[in-house]
């Protein structure tokens, strides 16, 4: 089932307007998540919203937003007051300008969304806006309100739709100087660069996301499968880093090592292996009781249940 739209409104370029819907382009729902349990009973932990002073539980209808001026002093802001300051971008993505993609600092990128026409009308206006952006080879910059906050959004054509990437404001990006100022100025020799370039050339390739495997996720699946099967958990040896004494010698050895370990990449098999492991985790363990019967006897942590 297709995900529900995060936002619905209008996309506007000057006087050209069309209704659009915005959908999340990424998902982490397939990742394993854990619940918090009471070790003594095996029951899930439940969190309550309580008054910090009285300790009494507070119902949702009595909870309001407040801005802290100083300790124990707040200004209460109601939902109605927040709605009164709603901006035009609450319902409309207004394209303000067009920029080169290379000008957007990657530190400003937050997350991508898919944008498509909403309903059966407006497809022609949507196509005009999309193809104009494509033809100009630019990124359209606009504004949109999500989760009660106005965001900058960068729009790019993708196939028959648009990809909108939320951008951070300058005050949200930390300066690199506080981290980089203490880095020592080191002179890198031509020989070192030549060896390093050789390593890069040996490892050169194309970006293919399918060939990457989430090794930690695979290890979690293996761990859960072993525990379900009642097998002992044996800690694996951790790789130990070595201090580099002679940098030139390390570069020379790396050149030789890269040549020896280079092998044809088979992304499809890795992907199938990971998918098979995911499917295997959902299968009942041989000799064990059916899932419903086991669950009725004692609550356990489901490998794919959401966190509490």
PDB file of C-alpha atoms in Angstrom:
ATOM      1  CA  UNK A   1       0.000   0.000   0.000  1.00  0.00           C
ATOM      2  CA  UNK A   2       1.346   3.430  -0.984  1.00  0.00           C
ATOM      3  CA  UNK A   3       2.312   5.670   1.947  1.00  0.00           C
ATOM      4  CA  UNK A   4      -0.011   8.480   2.960  1.00  0.00           C
ATOM      5  CA  UNK A   5       0.878  11.975   1.774  1.00  0.00           C
ATOM      6  CA  UNK A   6       2.750  14.070   4.354  1.00  0.00           C
ATOM      7  CA  UNK A   7       1.434  17.288   2.859  1.00  0.00           C
ATOM      8  CA  UNK A   8      -1.129  18.410   0.295  1.00  0.00           C
ATOM      9  CA  UNK A   9      -1.425  21.851  -1.239  1.00  0.00           C
ATOM     10  CA  UNK A  10      -0.381  23.767  -4.339  1.00  0.00           C
ATOM     11  CA  UNK A  11       2.822  24.206  -6.328  1.00  0.00           C
ATOM     12  CA  UNK A  12       3.112  27.660  -7.883  1.00  0.00           C
ATOM     13  CA  UNK A  13       5.478  29.217 -10.396  1.00  0.00           C
ATOM     14  CA  UNK A  14       4.378  32.839 -10.840  1.00  0.00           C
ATOM     15  CA  UNK A  15       0.755  32.480 -12.087  1.00  0.00           C
ATOM     16  CA  UNK A  16       1.022  28.775 -12.948  1.00  0.00           C
ATOM     17  CA  UNK A  17      -0.493  26.709 -10.117  1.00  0.00           C
ATOM     18  CA  UNK A  18      -1.374  23.042  -9.645  1.00  0.00           C
ATOM     19  CA  UNK A  19      -2.494  20.851  -6.713  1.00  0.00           C
ATOM     20  CA  UNK A  20       0.263  18.520  -5.491  1.00  0.00           C
ATOM     21  CA  UNK A  21       0.916  15.924  -2.796  1.00  0.00           C
ATOM     22  CA  UNK A  22       4.218  15.353  -1.022  1.00  0.00           C
ATOM     23  CA  UNK A  23       5.325  11.841   0.019  1.00  0.00           C
ATOM     24  CA  UNK A  24       8.385  10.612   1.974  1.00  0.00           C
ATOM     25  CA  UNK A  25      11.047   9.317  -0.443  1.00  0.00           C
ATOM     26  CA  UNK A  26      12.863   7.251   2.203  1.00  0.00           C
ATOM     27  CA  UNK A  27      11.838   4.814   4.921  1.00  0.00           C
ATOM     28  CA  UNK A  28      13.454   3.112   7.898  1.00  0.00           C
ATOM     29  CA  UNK A  29      10.465   0.909   8.708  1.00  0.00           C
ATOM     30  CA  UNK A  30      12.289  -2.170   7.361  1.00  0.00           C
ATOM     31  CA  UNK A  31      15.048  -1.809   9.942  1.00  0.00           C
ATOM     32  CA  UNK A  32      14.915  -3.934  13.072  1.00  0.00           C
ATOM     33  CA  UNK A  33      13.675  -2.029  16.110  1.00  0.00           C
ATOM     34  CA  UNK A  34      13.512  -3.069  19.741  1.00  0.00           C
ATOM     35  CA  UNK A  35      10.997  -2.657  22.542  1.00  0.00           C
ATOM     36  CA  UNK A  36      11.991  -1.910  26.112  1.00  0.00           C
ATOM     37  CA  UNK A  37      10.985  -4.727  28.476  1.00  0.00           C
ATOM     38  CA  UNK A  38      10.799  -5.396  32.194  1.00  0.00           C
ATOM     39  CA  UNK A  39      13.518  -8.014  32.709  1.00  0.00           C
ATOM     40  CA  UNK A  40      11.568  -9.587  35.577  1.00  0.00           C
ATOM     41  CA  UNK A  41       8.201 -10.046  33.802  1.00  0.00           C
ATOM     42  CA  UNK A  42       8.992  -9.776  30.090  1.00  0.00           C
ATOM     43  CA  UNK A  43       6.301  -7.090  29.768  1.00  0.00           C
ATOM     44  CA  UNK A  44       6.742  -3.964  27.639  1.00  0.00           C
ATOM     45  CA  UNK A  45       7.616  -0.681  29.335  1.00  0.00           C
ATOM     46  CA  UNK A  46       4.974   2.040  29.028  1.00  0.00           C
ATOM     47  CA  UNK A  47       5.761   5.734  29.371  1.00  0.00           C
ATOM     48  CA  UNK A  48       3.337   8.107  31.044  1.00  0.00           C
ATOM     49  CA  UNK A  49       3.131  11.896  30.814  1.00  0.00           C
ATOM     50  CA  UNK A  50       3.229  13.199  34.366  1.00  0.00           C
ATOM     51  CA  UNK A  51       3.349  16.562  36.093  1.00  0.00           C
ATOM     52  CA  UNK A  52       6.993  17.195  37.022  1.00  0.00           C
ATOM     53  CA  UNK A  53       6.031  18.555  40.475  1.00  0.00           C
ATOM     54  CA  UNK A  54       2.988  16.530  41.559  1.00  0.00           C
ATOM     55  CA  UNK A  55       3.838  13.290  39.779  1.00  0.00           C
ATOM     56  CA  UNK A  56       0.202  12.965  38.612  1.00  0.00           C
ATOM     57  CA  UNK A  57      -0.516  11.670  35.114  1.00  0.00           C
ATOM     58  CA  UNK A  58      -1.730  14.417  32.739  1.00  0.00           C
ATOM     59  CA  UNK A  59      -4.329  13.650  30.001  1.00  0.00           C
ATOM     60  CA  UNK A  60      -3.485  14.750  26.450  1.00  0.00           C
ATOM     61  CA  UNK A  61      -6.244  17.369  26.356  1.00  0.00           C
ATOM     62  CA  UNK A  62      -4.588  19.210  29.273  1.00  0.00           C
ATOM     63  CA  UNK A  63      -1.126  19.334  27.690  1.00  0.00           C
ATOM     64  CA  UNK A  64      -0.174  22.604  25.980  1.00  0.00           C
ATOM     65  CA  UNK A  65       3.009  24.056  24.501  1.00  0.00           C
ATOM     66  CA  UNK A  66       5.151  26.455  26.490  1.00  0.00           C
ATOM     67  CA  UNK A  67       8.302  28.474  25.847  1.00  0.00           C
ATOM     68  CA  UNK A  68      10.726  28.612  28.794  1.00  0.00           C
ATOM     69  CA  UNK A  69      11.862  32.127  29.694  1.00  0.00           C
ATOM     70  CA  UNK A  70      13.875  31.047  32.716  1.00  0.00           C
ATOM     71  CA  UNK A  71      13.749  28.261  35.264  1.00  0.00           C
ATOM     72  CA  UNK A  72      10.134  27.348  36.112  1.00  0.00           C
ATOM     73  CA  UNK A  73       8.811  30.314  34.119  1.00  0.00           C
ATOM     74  CA  UNK A  74       6.993  29.591  30.833  1.00  0.00           C
ATOM     75  CA  UNK A  75       4.880  31.406  28.279  1.00  0.00           C
ATOM     76  CA  UNK A  76       1.945  29.239  27.210  1.00  0.00           C
ATOM     77  CA  UNK A  77       1.214  29.107  23.458  1.00  0.00           C
ATOM     78  CA  UNK A  78      -2.054  27.553  22.299  1.00  0.00           C
ATOM     79  CA  UNK A  79      -2.774  25.581  19.136  1.00  0.00           C
ATOM     80  CA  UNK A  80      -5.159  28.309  17.980  1.00  0.00           C
ATOM     81  CA  UNK A  81      -2.465  30.987  18.353  1.00  0.00           C
ATOM     82  CA  UNK A  82      -0.059  28.920  16.289  1.00  0.00           C
ATOM     83  CA  UNK A  83      -2.681  28.500  13.570  1.00  0.00           C
ATOM     84  CA  UNK A  84      -3.229  32.264  13.465  1.00  0.00           C
ATOM     85  CA  UNK A  85       0.386  32.886  12.409  1.00  0.00           C
ATOM     86  CA  UNK A  86       0.129  30.281   9.615  1.00  0.00           C
ATOM     87  CA  UNK A  87       2.137  31.349   6.570  1.00  0.00           C
ATOM     88  CA  UNK A  88       1.122  31.105   2.939  1.00  0.00           C
ATOM     89  CA  UNK A  89       3.621  28.252   2.580  1.00  0.00           C
ATOM     90  CA  UNK A  90       1.321  26.198   4.853  1.00  0.00           C
ATOM     91  CA  UNK A  91      -0.756  25.424   1.752  1.00  0.00           C
ATOM     92  CA  UNK A  92       1.441  26.540  -1.161  1.00  0.00           C
ATOM     93  CA  UNK A  93       4.977  25.787  -2.336  1.00  0.00           C
ATOM     94  CA  UNK A  94       5.924  29.066  -3.975  1.00  0.00           C
ATOM     95  CA  UNK A  95       8.997  28.813  -6.232  1.00  0.00           C
ATOM     96  CA  UNK A  96      11.136  31.845  -5.386  1.00  0.00           C
ATOM     97  CA  UNK A  97      14.253  31.295  -7.477  1.00  0.00           C
ATOM     98  CA  UNK A  98      16.328  28.887  -9.579  1.00  0.00           C
ATOM     99  CA  UNK A  99      19.927  27.983  -8.717  1.00  0.00           C
ATOM    100  CA  UNK A 100      22.669  25.622  -9.901  1.00  0.00           C
ATOM    101  CA  UNK A 101      22.676  22.353  -7.983  1.00  0.00           C
ATOM    102  CA  UNK A 102      26.443  22.625  -7.411  1.00  0.00           C
ATOM    103  CA  UNK A 103      25.834  25.783  -5.371  1.00  0.00           C
ATOM    104  CA  UNK A 104      23.882  23.911  -2.666  1.00  0.00           C
ATOM    105  CA  UNK A 105      26.209  22.975   0.194  1.00  0.00           C
ATOM    106  CA  UNK A 106      25.510  19.298   1.110  1.00  0.00           C
ATOM    107  CA  UNK A 107      25.442  20.271   4.801  1.00  0.00           C
ATOM    108  CA  UNK A 108      22.121  21.998   4.123  1.00  0.00           C
ATOM    109  CA  UNK A 109      20.390  18.836   2.836  1.00  0.00           C
ATOM    110  CA  UNK A 110      17.900  17.211   5.239  1.00  0.00           C
ATOM    111  CA  UNK A 111      15.633  14.630   3.568  1.00  0.00           C
ATOM    112  CA  UNK A 112      13.936  14.007   0.213  1.00  0.00           C
ATOM    113  CA  UNK A 113      10.253  13.804  -0.712  1.00  0.00           C
ATOM    114  CA  UNK A 114       8.420  12.761  -3.867  1.00  0.00           C
ATOM    115  CA  UNK A 115       6.021  15.348  -5.290  1.00  0.00           C
ATOM    116  CA  UNK A 116       3.262  14.472  -7.756  1.00  0.00           C
ATOM    117  CA  UNK A 117      -0.025  16.006  -8.933  1.00  0.00           C
ATOM    118  CA  UNK A 118      -2.867  15.539  -6.443  1.00  0.00           C
ATOM    119  CA  UNK A 119      -5.963  14.270  -8.175  1.00  0.00           C
ATOM    120  CA  UNK A 120      -6.919  14.293 -11.851  1.00  0.00           C
ATOM    121  CA  UNK A 121      -6.578  18.018 -12.496  1.00  0.00           C
ATOM    122  CA  UNK A 122      -3.451  20.132 -12.822  1.00  0.00           C
ATOM    123  CA  UNK A 123      -1.275  17.547 -14.598  1.00  0.00           C
ATOM    124  CA  UNK A 124      -0.612  19.923 -17.495  1.00  0.00           C
ATOM    125  CA  UNK A 125       0.522  22.763 -15.189  1.00  0.00           C
ATOM    126  CA  UNK A 126       2.653  20.289 -13.198  1.00  0.00           C
ATOM    127  CA  UNK A 127       4.291  19.097 -16.438  1.00  0.00           C
ATOM    128  CA  UNK A 128       5.072  22.675 -17.477  1.00  0.00           C
ATOM    129  CA  UNK A 129       6.790  23.420 -14.148  1.00  0.00           C
ATOM    130  CA  UNK A 130       8.652  20.083 -14.176  1.00  0.00           C
ATOM    131  CA  UNK A 131       9.908  20.402 -17.753  1.00  0.00           C
ATOM    132  CA  UNK A 132      10.915  24.045 -17.251  1.00  0.00           C
ATOM    133  CA  UNK A 133      13.153  23.013 -14.343  1.00  0.00           C
ATOM    134  CA  UNK A 134      14.528  20.111 -16.406  1.00  0.00           C
ATOM    135  CA  UNK A 135      15.150  22.228 -19.516  1.00  0.00           C
ATOM    136  CA  UNK A 136      16.945  24.954 -17.556  1.00  0.00           C
ATOM    137  CA  UNK A 137      19.041  22.317 -15.725  1.00  0.00           C
ATOM    138  CA  UNK A 138      18.433  24.185 -12.495  1.00  0.00           C
ATOM    139  CA  UNK A 139      17.093  23.484  -8.998  1.00  0.00           C
ATOM    140  CA  UNK A 140      13.930  25.355  -8.004  1.00  0.00           C
ATOM    141  CA  UNK A 141      13.971  26.821  -4.479  1.00  0.00           C
ATOM    142  CA  UNK A 142      10.703  27.296  -2.598  1.00  0.00           C
ATOM    143  CA  UNK A 143       9.198  27.151   0.888  1.00  0.00           C
ATOM    144  CA  UNK A 144       6.844  24.664   2.549  1.00  0.00           C
ATOM    145  CA  UNK A 145       5.421  24.223   6.062  1.00  0.00           C
ATOM    146  CA  UNK A 146       5.794  20.725   7.543  1.00  0.00           C
ATOM    147  CA  UNK A 147       5.259  19.766  11.198  1.00  0.00           C
ATOM    148  CA  UNK A 148       4.411  23.391  12.057  1.00  0.00           C
ATOM    149  CA  UNK A 149       7.729  24.669  10.713  1.00  0.00           C
ATOM    150  CA  UNK A 150       8.558  26.476   7.473  1.00  0.00           C
ATOM    151  CA  UNK A 151      11.318  24.776   5.491  1.00  0.00           C
ATOM    152  CA  UNK A 152      13.283  25.682   2.399  1.00  0.00           C
ATOM    153  CA  UNK A 153      12.707  23.035  -0.276  1.00  0.00           C
ATOM    154  CA  UNK A 154      14.801  22.339  -3.398  1.00  0.00           C
ATOM    155  CA  UNK A 155      12.840  20.873  -6.333  1.00  0.00           C
ATOM    156  CA  UNK A 156      14.341  18.707  -9.087  1.00  0.00           C
ATOM    157  CA  UNK A 157      12.678  16.677 -11.854  1.00  0.00           C
ATOM    158  CA  UNK A 158      12.760  12.882 -11.576  1.00  0.00           C
ATOM    159  CA  UNK A 159      11.080  10.800 -14.254  1.00  0.00           C
ATOM    160  CA  UNK A 160       7.452  12.033 -14.413  1.00  0.00           C
ATOM    161  CA  UNK A 161       7.528  13.684 -10.985  1.00  0.00           C
ATOM    162  CA  UNK A 162       9.609  15.954  -8.778  1.00  0.00           C
ATOM    163  CA  UNK A 163      11.944  15.313  -5.861  1.00  0.00           C
ATOM    164  CA  UNK A 164      11.804  17.962  -3.158  1.00  0.00           C
ATOM    165  CA  UNK A 165      14.684  18.039  -0.660  1.00  0.00           C
ATOM    166  CA  UNK A 166      14.228  19.973   2.581  1.00  0.00           C
ATOM    167  CA  UNK A 167      17.109  22.335   3.350  1.00  0.00           C
ATOM    168  CA  UNK A 168      18.427  23.689   6.635  1.00  0.00           C
ATOM    169  CA  UNK A 169      18.623  27.379   7.479  1.00  0.00           C
ATOM    170  CA  UNK A 170      22.091  28.920   7.986  1.00  0.00           C
ATOM    171  CA  UNK A 171      21.601  29.115  11.776  1.00  0.00           C
ATOM    172  CA  UNK A 172      21.169  25.314  11.835  1.00  0.00           C
ATOM    173  CA  UNK A 173      24.585  24.627  10.261  1.00  0.00           C
ATOM    174  CA  UNK A 174      27.622  24.735  12.528  1.00  0.00           C
ATOM    175  CA  UNK A 175      30.786  26.464  11.390  1.00  0.00           C
ATOM    176  CA  UNK A 176      33.588  24.117  10.385  1.00  0.00           C
ATOM    177  CA  UNK A 177      36.221  26.405  11.880  1.00  0.00           C
ATOM    178  CA  UNK A 178      35.661  25.259  15.477  1.00  0.00           C
ATOM    179  CA  UNK A 179      36.503  21.715  14.352  1.00  0.00           C
ATOM    180  CA  UNK A 180      39.184  22.311  11.701  1.00  0.00           C
ATOM    181  CA  UNK A 181      41.288  25.118  13.189  1.00  0.00           C
ATOM    182  CA  UNK A 182      43.426  22.715  15.242  1.00  0.00           C
ATOM    183  CA  UNK A 183      44.272  20.440  12.311  1.00  0.00           C
ATOM    184  CA  UNK A 184      48.011  20.646  11.679  1.00  0.00           C
ATOM    185  CA  UNK A 185      49.375  21.980   8.396  1.00  0.00           C
ATOM    186  CA  UNK A 186      51.164  18.995   6.877  1.00  0.00           C
ATOM    187  CA  UNK A 187      53.128  18.982   3.644  1.00  0.00           C
ATOM    188  CA  UNK A 188      52.108  16.035   1.472  1.00  0.00           C
ATOM    189  CA  UNK A 189      54.870  14.972  -0.919  1.00  0.00           C
ATOM    190  CA  UNK A 190      54.362  14.163  -4.593  1.00  0.00           C
ATOM    191  CA  UNK A 191      55.374  10.524  -3.992  1.00  0.00           C
ATOM    192  CA  UNK A 192      52.678  10.130  -1.355  1.00  0.00           C
ATOM    193  CA  UNK A 193      50.057  11.645  -3.645  1.00  0.00           C
ATOM    194  CA  UNK A 194      51.132   9.405  -6.551  1.00  0.00           C
ATOM    195  CA  UNK A 195      50.738   6.270  -4.415  1.00  0.00           C
ATOM    196  CA  UNK A 196      47.409   7.474  -3.014  1.00  0.00           C
ATOM    197  CA  UNK A 197      46.130   8.223  -6.543  1.00  0.00           C
ATOM    198  CA  UNK A 198      47.145   4.710  -7.582  1.00  0.00           C
ATOM    199  CA  UNK A 199      45.035   3.257  -4.745  1.00  0.00           C
ATOM    200  CA  UNK A 200      42.085   5.429  -5.764  1.00  0.00           C
ATOM    201  CA  UNK A 201      42.361   4.303  -9.405  1.00  0.00           C
ATOM    202  CA  UNK A 202      42.402   0.649  -8.305  1.00  0.00           C
ATOM    203  CA  UNK A 203      39.241   1.182  -6.266  1.00  0.00           C
ATOM    204  CA  UNK A 204      37.443   3.410  -8.803  1.00  0.00           C
ATOM    205  CA  UNK A 205      33.861   2.436  -9.610  1.00  0.00           C
ATOM    206  CA  UNK A 206      30.323   3.692 -10.140  1.00  0.00           C
ATOM    207  CA  UNK A 207      27.893   4.485  -7.340  1.00  0.00           C
ATOM    208  CA  UNK A 208      25.479   1.542  -7.215  1.00  0.00           C
ATOM    209  CA  UNK A 209      23.451   1.516  -3.958  1.00  0.00           C
ATOM    210  CA  UNK A 210      22.361  -2.101  -4.621  1.00  0.00           C
ATOM    211  CA  UNK A 211      25.866  -3.429  -3.989  1.00  0.00           C
ATOM    212  CA  UNK A 212      25.985  -2.077  -0.432  1.00  0.00           C
ATOM    213  CA  UNK A 213      24.836  -4.271   2.425  1.00  0.00           C
ATOM    214  CA  UNK A 214      23.892  -3.079   5.909  1.00  0.00           C
ATOM    215  CA  UNK A 215      26.262  -5.372   7.816  1.00  0.00           C
ATOM    216  CA  UNK A 216      24.941  -4.299  11.216  1.00  0.00           C
ATOM    217  CA  UNK A 217      21.354  -5.093  10.189  1.00  0.00           C
ATOM    218  CA  UNK A 218      22.512  -8.506   8.912  1.00  0.00           C
ATOM    219  CA  UNK A 219      24.320  -9.130  12.208  1.00  0.00           C
ATOM    220  CA  UNK A 220      21.125  -8.231  14.144  1.00  0.00           C
ATOM    221  CA  UNK A 221      19.125 -10.712  12.049  1.00  0.00           C
ATOM    222  CA  UNK A 222      21.721 -13.421  12.688  1.00  0.00           C
ATOM    223  CA  UNK A 223      21.728 -12.663  16.427  1.00  0.00           C
ATOM    224  CA  UNK A 224      17.921 -12.858  16.685  1.00  0.00           C
ATOM    225  CA  UNK A 225      17.778 -16.066  14.630  1.00  0.00           C
ATOM    226  CA  UNK A 226      20.389 -17.681  16.887  1.00  0.00           C
ATOM    227  CA  UNK A 227      18.507 -16.664  20.040  1.00  0.00           C
ATOM    228  CA  UNK A 228      15.207 -17.941  18.603  1.00  0.00           C
ATOM    229  CA  UNK A 229      16.872 -21.265  17.824  1.00  0.00           C
ATOM    230  CA  UNK A 230      18.339 -21.446  21.339  1.00  0.00           C
ATOM    231  CA  UNK A 231      21.916 -21.390  20.067  1.00  0.00           C
ATOM    232  CA  UNK A 232      24.724 -19.942  22.232  1.00  0.00           C
ATOM    233  CA  UNK A 233      25.943 -16.476  21.312  1.00  0.00           C
ATOM    234  CA  UNK A 234      29.690 -16.449  20.698  1.00  0.00           C
ATOM    235  CA  UNK A 235      31.382 -12.996  20.553  1.00  0.00           C
ATOM    236  CA  UNK A 236      33.239 -12.384  17.312  1.00  0.00           C
ATOM    237  CA  UNK A 237      36.803 -11.143  17.139  1.00  0.00           C
ATOM    238  CA  UNK A 238      37.022  -7.422  16.576  1.00  0.00           C
ATOM    239  CA  UNK A 239      39.551  -6.080  14.048  1.00  0.00           C
ATOM    240  CA  UNK A 240      42.414  -4.257  15.726  1.00  0.00           C
ATOM    241  CA  UNK A 241      43.768  -1.021  14.281  1.00  0.00           C
ATOM    242  CA  UNK A 242      47.500  -0.673  13.892  1.00  0.00           C
ATOM    243  CA  UNK A 243      49.572   2.454  14.404  1.00  0.00           C
ATOM    244  CA  UNK A 244      51.097   3.723  11.169  1.00  0.00           C
ATOM    245  CA  UNK A 245      54.811   4.205  11.753  1.00  0.00           C
ATOM    246  CA  UNK A 246      56.002   4.704   8.166  1.00  0.00           C
ATOM    247  CA  UNK A 247      53.369   6.408   6.009  1.00  0.00           C
ATOM    248  CA  UNK A 248      55.178   5.755   2.715  1.00  0.00           C
ATOM    249  CA  UNK A 249      55.544   2.067   3.589  1.00  0.00           C
ATOM    250  CA  UNK A 250      51.833   1.864   4.457  1.00  0.00           C
ATOM    251  CA  UNK A 251      50.918   3.458   1.108  1.00  0.00           C
ATOM    252  CA  UNK A 252      53.128   1.032  -0.817  1.00  0.00           C
ATOM    253  CA  UNK A 253      51.610  -1.951   0.984  1.00  0.00           C
ATOM    254  CA  UNK A 254      48.123  -0.557   0.348  1.00  0.00           C
ATOM    255  CA  UNK A 255      48.817  -0.408  -3.387  1.00  0.00           C
ATOM    256  CA  UNK A 256      49.813  -4.077  -3.379  1.00  0.00           C
ATOM    257  CA  UNK A 257      46.941  -5.062  -1.111  1.00  0.00           C
ATOM    258  CA  UNK A 258      44.350  -3.312  -3.259  1.00  0.00           C
ATOM    259  CA  UNK A 259      45.574  -5.137  -6.351  1.00  0.00           C
ATOM    260  CA  UNK A 260      45.368  -8.549  -4.630  1.00  0.00           C
ATOM    261  CA  UNK A 261      41.928  -8.061  -3.112  1.00  0.00           C
ATOM    262  CA  UNK A 262      40.321  -6.566  -6.218  1.00  0.00           C
ATOM    263  CA  UNK A 263      37.605  -8.929  -7.463  1.00  0.00           C
ATOM    264  CA  UNK A 264      34.462  -8.765  -9.601  1.00  0.00           C
ATOM    265  CA  UNK A 265      31.548  -7.284  -7.691  1.00  0.00           C
ATOM    266  CA  UNK A 266      28.247  -9.172  -7.615  1.00  0.00           C
ATOM    267  CA  UNK A 267      25.697  -6.819  -6.073  1.00  0.00           C
ATOM    268  CA  UNK A 268      22.672  -8.942  -6.945  1.00  0.00           C
ATOM    269  CA  UNK A 269      23.838 -11.884  -4.819  1.00  0.00           C
ATOM    270  CA  UNK A 270      24.446  -9.666  -1.789  1.00  0.00           C
ATOM    271  CA  UNK A 271      20.983  -8.183  -2.104  1.00  0.00           C
ATOM    272  CA  UNK A 272      19.366 -11.617  -2.422  1.00  0.00           C
ATOM    273  CA  UNK A 273      21.344 -12.898   0.557  1.00  0.00           C
ATOM    274  CA  UNK A 274      20.141 -10.015   2.726  1.00  0.00           C
ATOM    275  CA  UNK A 275      16.552 -10.476   1.536  1.00  0.00           C
ATOM    276  CA  UNK A 276      16.732 -14.207   2.249  1.00  0.00           C
ATOM    277  CA  UNK A 277      18.003 -13.529   5.756  1.00  0.00           C
ATOM    278  CA  UNK A 278      15.114 -11.127   6.361  1.00  0.00           C
ATOM    279  CA  UNK A 279      12.616 -13.743   5.176  1.00  0.00           C
ATOM    280  CA  UNK A 280      14.286 -16.482   7.211  1.00  0.00           C
ATOM    281  CA  UNK A 281      13.959 -14.415  10.382  1.00  0.00           C
ATOM    282  CA  UNK A 282      10.175 -14.417   9.990  1.00  0.00           C
ATOM    283  CA  UNK A 283      10.001 -18.197   9.536  1.00  0.00           C
ATOM    284  CA  UNK A 284       9.245 -20.433  12.559  1.00  0.00           C
ATOM    285  CA  UNK A 285      12.199 -22.312  14.002  1.00  0.00           C
ATOM    286  CA  UNK A 286      12.008 -26.078  13.502  1.00  0.00           C
ATOM    287  CA  UNK A 287      10.919 -27.899  16.665  1.00  0.00           C
ATOM    288  CA  UNK A 288       9.573 -24.739  18.280  1.00  0.00           C
ATOM    289  CA  UNK A 289       5.955 -24.028  19.215  1.00  0.00           C
ATOM    290  CA  UNK A 290       3.829 -21.974  16.795  1.00  0.00           C
ATOM    291  CA  UNK A 291       4.207 -18.245  17.239  1.00  0.00           C
ATOM    292  CA  UNK A 292       0.662 -17.705  18.588  1.00  0.00           C
ATOM    293  CA  UNK A 293       1.001 -20.466  21.194  1.00  0.00           C
ATOM    294  CA  UNK A 294       4.401 -19.211  22.320  1.00  0.00           C
ATOM    295  CA  UNK A 295       3.165 -15.638  22.534  1.00  0.00           C
ATOM    296  CA  UNK A 296       0.200 -16.684  24.666  1.00  0.00           C
ATOM    297  CA  UNK A 297       2.503 -18.419  27.130  1.00  0.00           C
ATOM    298  CA  UNK A 298       4.970 -15.593  27.608  1.00  0.00           C
ATOM    299  CA  UNK A 299       5.312 -12.134  25.993  1.00  0.00           C
ATOM    300  CA  UNK A 300       8.504 -11.769  24.013  1.00  0.00           C
ATOM    301  CA  UNK A 301      10.246  -9.025  22.072  1.00  0.00           C
ATOM    302  CA  UNK A 302       9.143  -9.205  18.439  1.00  0.00           C
ATOM    303  CA  UNK A 303      12.054  -8.561  16.130  1.00  0.00           C
ATOM    304  CA  UNK A 304      10.028  -6.226  13.946  1.00  0.00           C
ATOM    305  CA  UNK A 305       7.717  -4.576  16.463  1.00  0.00           C
ATOM    306  CA  UNK A 306       8.150  -0.847  16.798  1.00  0.00           C
ATOM    307  CA  UNK A 307       9.980   0.654  19.751  1.00  0.00           C
ATOM    308  CA  UNK A 308       7.878   1.625  22.768  1.00  0.00           C
TER     309      UNK A 308
END
